[in-house]
PDB file of C-alpha atoms in Angstrom:
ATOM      1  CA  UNK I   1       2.941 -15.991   7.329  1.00 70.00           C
ATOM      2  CA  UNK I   2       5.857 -15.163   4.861  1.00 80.00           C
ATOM      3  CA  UNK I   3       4.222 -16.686   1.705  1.00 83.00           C
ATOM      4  CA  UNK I   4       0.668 -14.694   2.460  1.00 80.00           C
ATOM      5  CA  UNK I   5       2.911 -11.561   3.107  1.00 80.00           C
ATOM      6  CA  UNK I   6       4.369 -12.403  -0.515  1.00 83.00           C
ATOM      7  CA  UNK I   7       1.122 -12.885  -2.576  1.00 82.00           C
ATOM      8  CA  UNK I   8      -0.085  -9.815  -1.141  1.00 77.00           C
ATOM      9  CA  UNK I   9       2.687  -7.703  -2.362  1.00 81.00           C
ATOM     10  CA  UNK I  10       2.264  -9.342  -5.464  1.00 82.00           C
ATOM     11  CA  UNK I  11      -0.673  -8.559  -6.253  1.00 78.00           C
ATOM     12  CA  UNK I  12       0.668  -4.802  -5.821  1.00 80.00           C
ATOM     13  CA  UNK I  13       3.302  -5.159  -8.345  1.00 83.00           C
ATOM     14  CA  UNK I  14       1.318  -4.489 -11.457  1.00 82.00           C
ATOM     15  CA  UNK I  15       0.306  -0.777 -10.444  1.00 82.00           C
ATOM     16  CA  UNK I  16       3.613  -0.143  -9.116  1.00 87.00           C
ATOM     17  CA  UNK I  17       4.889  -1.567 -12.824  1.00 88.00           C
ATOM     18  CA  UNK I  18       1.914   1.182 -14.333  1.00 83.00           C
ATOM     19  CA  UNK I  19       3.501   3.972 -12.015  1.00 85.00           C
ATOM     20  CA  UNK I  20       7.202   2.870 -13.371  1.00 90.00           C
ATOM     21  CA  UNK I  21       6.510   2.783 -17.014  1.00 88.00           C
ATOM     22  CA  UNK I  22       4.853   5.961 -17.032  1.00 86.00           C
ATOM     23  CA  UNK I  23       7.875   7.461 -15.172  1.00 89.00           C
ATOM     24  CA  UNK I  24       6.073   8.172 -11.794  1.00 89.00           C
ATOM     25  CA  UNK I  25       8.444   6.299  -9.683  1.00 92.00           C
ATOM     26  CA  UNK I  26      11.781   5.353 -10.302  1.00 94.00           C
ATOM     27  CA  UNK I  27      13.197   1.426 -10.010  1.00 95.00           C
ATOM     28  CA  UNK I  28      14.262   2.008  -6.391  1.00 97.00           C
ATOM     29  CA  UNK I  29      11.239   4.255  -5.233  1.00 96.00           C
ATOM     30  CA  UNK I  30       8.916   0.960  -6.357  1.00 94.00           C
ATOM     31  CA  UNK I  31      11.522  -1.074  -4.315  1.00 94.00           C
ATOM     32  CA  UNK I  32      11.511   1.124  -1.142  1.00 96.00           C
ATOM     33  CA  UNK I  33       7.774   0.800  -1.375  1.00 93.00           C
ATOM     34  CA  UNK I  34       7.470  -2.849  -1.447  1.00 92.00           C
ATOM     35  CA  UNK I  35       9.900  -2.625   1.171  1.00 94.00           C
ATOM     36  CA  UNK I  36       7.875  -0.292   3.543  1.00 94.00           C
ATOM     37  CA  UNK I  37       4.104  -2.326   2.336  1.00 89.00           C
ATOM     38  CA  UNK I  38       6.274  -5.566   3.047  1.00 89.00           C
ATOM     39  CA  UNK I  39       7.004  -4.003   6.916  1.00 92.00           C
ATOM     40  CA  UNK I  40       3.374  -2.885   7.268  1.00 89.00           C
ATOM     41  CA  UNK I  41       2.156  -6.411   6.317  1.00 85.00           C
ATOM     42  CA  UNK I  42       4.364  -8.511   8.899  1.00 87.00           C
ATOM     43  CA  UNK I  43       2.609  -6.090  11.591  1.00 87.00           C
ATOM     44  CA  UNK I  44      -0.515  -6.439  10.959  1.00 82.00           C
ATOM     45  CA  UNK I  45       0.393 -10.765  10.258  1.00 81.00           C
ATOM     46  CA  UNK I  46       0.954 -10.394  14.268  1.00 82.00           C
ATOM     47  CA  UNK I  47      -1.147 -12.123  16.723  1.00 82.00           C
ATOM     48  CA  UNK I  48      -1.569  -9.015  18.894  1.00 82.00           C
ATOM     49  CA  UNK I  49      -2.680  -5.593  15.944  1.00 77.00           C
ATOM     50  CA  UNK I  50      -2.679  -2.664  17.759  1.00 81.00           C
ATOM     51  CA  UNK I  51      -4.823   0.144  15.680  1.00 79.00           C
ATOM     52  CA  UNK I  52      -1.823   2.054  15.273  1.00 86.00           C
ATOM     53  CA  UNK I  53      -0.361  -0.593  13.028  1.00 86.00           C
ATOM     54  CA  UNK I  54      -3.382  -0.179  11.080  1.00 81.00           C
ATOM     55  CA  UNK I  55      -3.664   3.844  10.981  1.00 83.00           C
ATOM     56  CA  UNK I  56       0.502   3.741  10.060  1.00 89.00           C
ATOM     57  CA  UNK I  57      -0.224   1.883   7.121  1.00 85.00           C
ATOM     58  CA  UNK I  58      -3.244   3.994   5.916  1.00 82.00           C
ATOM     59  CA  UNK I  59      -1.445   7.407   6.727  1.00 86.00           C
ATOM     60  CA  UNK I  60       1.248   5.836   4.129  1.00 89.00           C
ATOM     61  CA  UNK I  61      -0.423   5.173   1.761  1.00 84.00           C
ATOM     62  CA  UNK I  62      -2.595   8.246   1.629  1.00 83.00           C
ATOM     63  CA  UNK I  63       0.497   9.746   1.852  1.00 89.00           C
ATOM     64  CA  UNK I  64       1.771   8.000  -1.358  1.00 88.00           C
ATOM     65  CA  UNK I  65      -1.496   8.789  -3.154  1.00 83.00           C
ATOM     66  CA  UNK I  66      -0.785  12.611  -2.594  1.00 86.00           C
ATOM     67  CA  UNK I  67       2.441  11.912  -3.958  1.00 89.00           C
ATOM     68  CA  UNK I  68       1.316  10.074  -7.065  1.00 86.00           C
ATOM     69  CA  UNK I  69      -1.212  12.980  -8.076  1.00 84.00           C
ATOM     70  CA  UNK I  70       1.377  15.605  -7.699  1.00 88.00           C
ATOM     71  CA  UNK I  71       3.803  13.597  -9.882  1.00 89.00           C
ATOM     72  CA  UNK I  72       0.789  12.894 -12.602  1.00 85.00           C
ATOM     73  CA  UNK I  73      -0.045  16.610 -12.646  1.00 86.00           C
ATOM     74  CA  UNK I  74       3.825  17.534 -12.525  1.00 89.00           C
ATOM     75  CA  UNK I  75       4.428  15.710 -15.896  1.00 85.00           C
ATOM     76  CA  UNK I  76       1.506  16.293 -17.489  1.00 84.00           C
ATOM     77  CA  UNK I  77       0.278  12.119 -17.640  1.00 77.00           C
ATOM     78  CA  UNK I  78      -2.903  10.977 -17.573  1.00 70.00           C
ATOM     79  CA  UNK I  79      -2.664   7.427 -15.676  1.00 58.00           C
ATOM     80  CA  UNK I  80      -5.140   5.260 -15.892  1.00 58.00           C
ATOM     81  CA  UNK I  81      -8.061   6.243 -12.988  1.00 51.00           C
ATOM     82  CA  UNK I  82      -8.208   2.444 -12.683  1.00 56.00           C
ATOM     83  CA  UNK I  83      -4.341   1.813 -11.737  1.00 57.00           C
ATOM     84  CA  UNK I  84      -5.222   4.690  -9.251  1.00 56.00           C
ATOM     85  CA  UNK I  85      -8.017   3.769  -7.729  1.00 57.00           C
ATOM     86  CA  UNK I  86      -6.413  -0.050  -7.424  1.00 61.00           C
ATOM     87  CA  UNK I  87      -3.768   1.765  -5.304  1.00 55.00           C
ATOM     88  CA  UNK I  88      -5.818   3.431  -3.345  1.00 58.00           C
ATOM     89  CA  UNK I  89      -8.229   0.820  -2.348  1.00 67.00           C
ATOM     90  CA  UNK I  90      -5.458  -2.119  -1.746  1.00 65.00           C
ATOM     91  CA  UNK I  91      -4.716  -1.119   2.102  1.00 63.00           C
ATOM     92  CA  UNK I  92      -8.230  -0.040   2.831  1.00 68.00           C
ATOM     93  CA  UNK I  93      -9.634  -3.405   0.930  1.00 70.00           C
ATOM     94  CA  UNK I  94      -7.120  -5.410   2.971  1.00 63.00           C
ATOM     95  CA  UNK I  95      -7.261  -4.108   6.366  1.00 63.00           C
ATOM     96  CA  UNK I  96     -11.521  -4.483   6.208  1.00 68.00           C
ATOM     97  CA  UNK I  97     -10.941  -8.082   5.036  1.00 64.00           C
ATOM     98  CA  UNK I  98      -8.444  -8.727   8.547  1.00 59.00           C
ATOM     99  CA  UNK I  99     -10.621  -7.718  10.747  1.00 56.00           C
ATOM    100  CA  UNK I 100     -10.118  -4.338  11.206  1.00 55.00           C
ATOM    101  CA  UNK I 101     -12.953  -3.977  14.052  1.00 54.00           C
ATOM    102  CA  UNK I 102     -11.360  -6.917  16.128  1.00 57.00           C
ATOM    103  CA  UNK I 103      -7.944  -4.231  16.143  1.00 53.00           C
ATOM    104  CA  UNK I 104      -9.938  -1.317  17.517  1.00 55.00           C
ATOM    105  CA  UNK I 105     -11.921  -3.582  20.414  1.00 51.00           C
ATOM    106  CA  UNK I 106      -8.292  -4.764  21.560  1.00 55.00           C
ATOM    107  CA  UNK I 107      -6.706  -1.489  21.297  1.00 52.00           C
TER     108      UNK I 107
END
């Protein structure tokens, strides 16, 4: 379970490296975020999801979204629409692809 966990936050780490470098996050804002994707990831790894662990994770990272557009329009940047729509699609892309209907009928 740990290694899967790890390769999915991996394959995070490049947009969260965009959002850095363009000064959008600091070092330990991209750490607290791996941190709180990393928690998300080992709940929904469980053999009982509940659809709460599901909607938690979602809520955050809508919630981080909002927070990257008001940064970008704060300092003026124009990032990349790709590196934002990557971030925006990685929960929603992931939770589809683990069965996200299977959560709901269990719920």
């Amino acid at each position: 379970m740990a290694e899967i966990v790890q390769q999915v936050l991996e394959s995070s780490i490049q947009e969260l490296t965009v959002l850095e470098k363009y000064n959008l996050f600091e070092s330990d804002e991209i750490k607290a975020i791996l941190k709180k994707r990393r928690e998300f990831e080992y709940r929904l790894r469980k053999v009982k999801k509940s659809k709460d662990d599901f909607l938690r994770y979602i809520t955050y990272e809508e919630s981080l979204l909002k927070l990257i557009r008001i940064r970008r329009e704060k300092s003026g940047l124009e990032v990349s629409v790709q590196c934002l729509v990557s971030i925006s699609n990685f929960v929603f892309f992931r939770l589809t692809k683990m069965k996200l209907k299977k959560a709901f009928l269990t719920a």
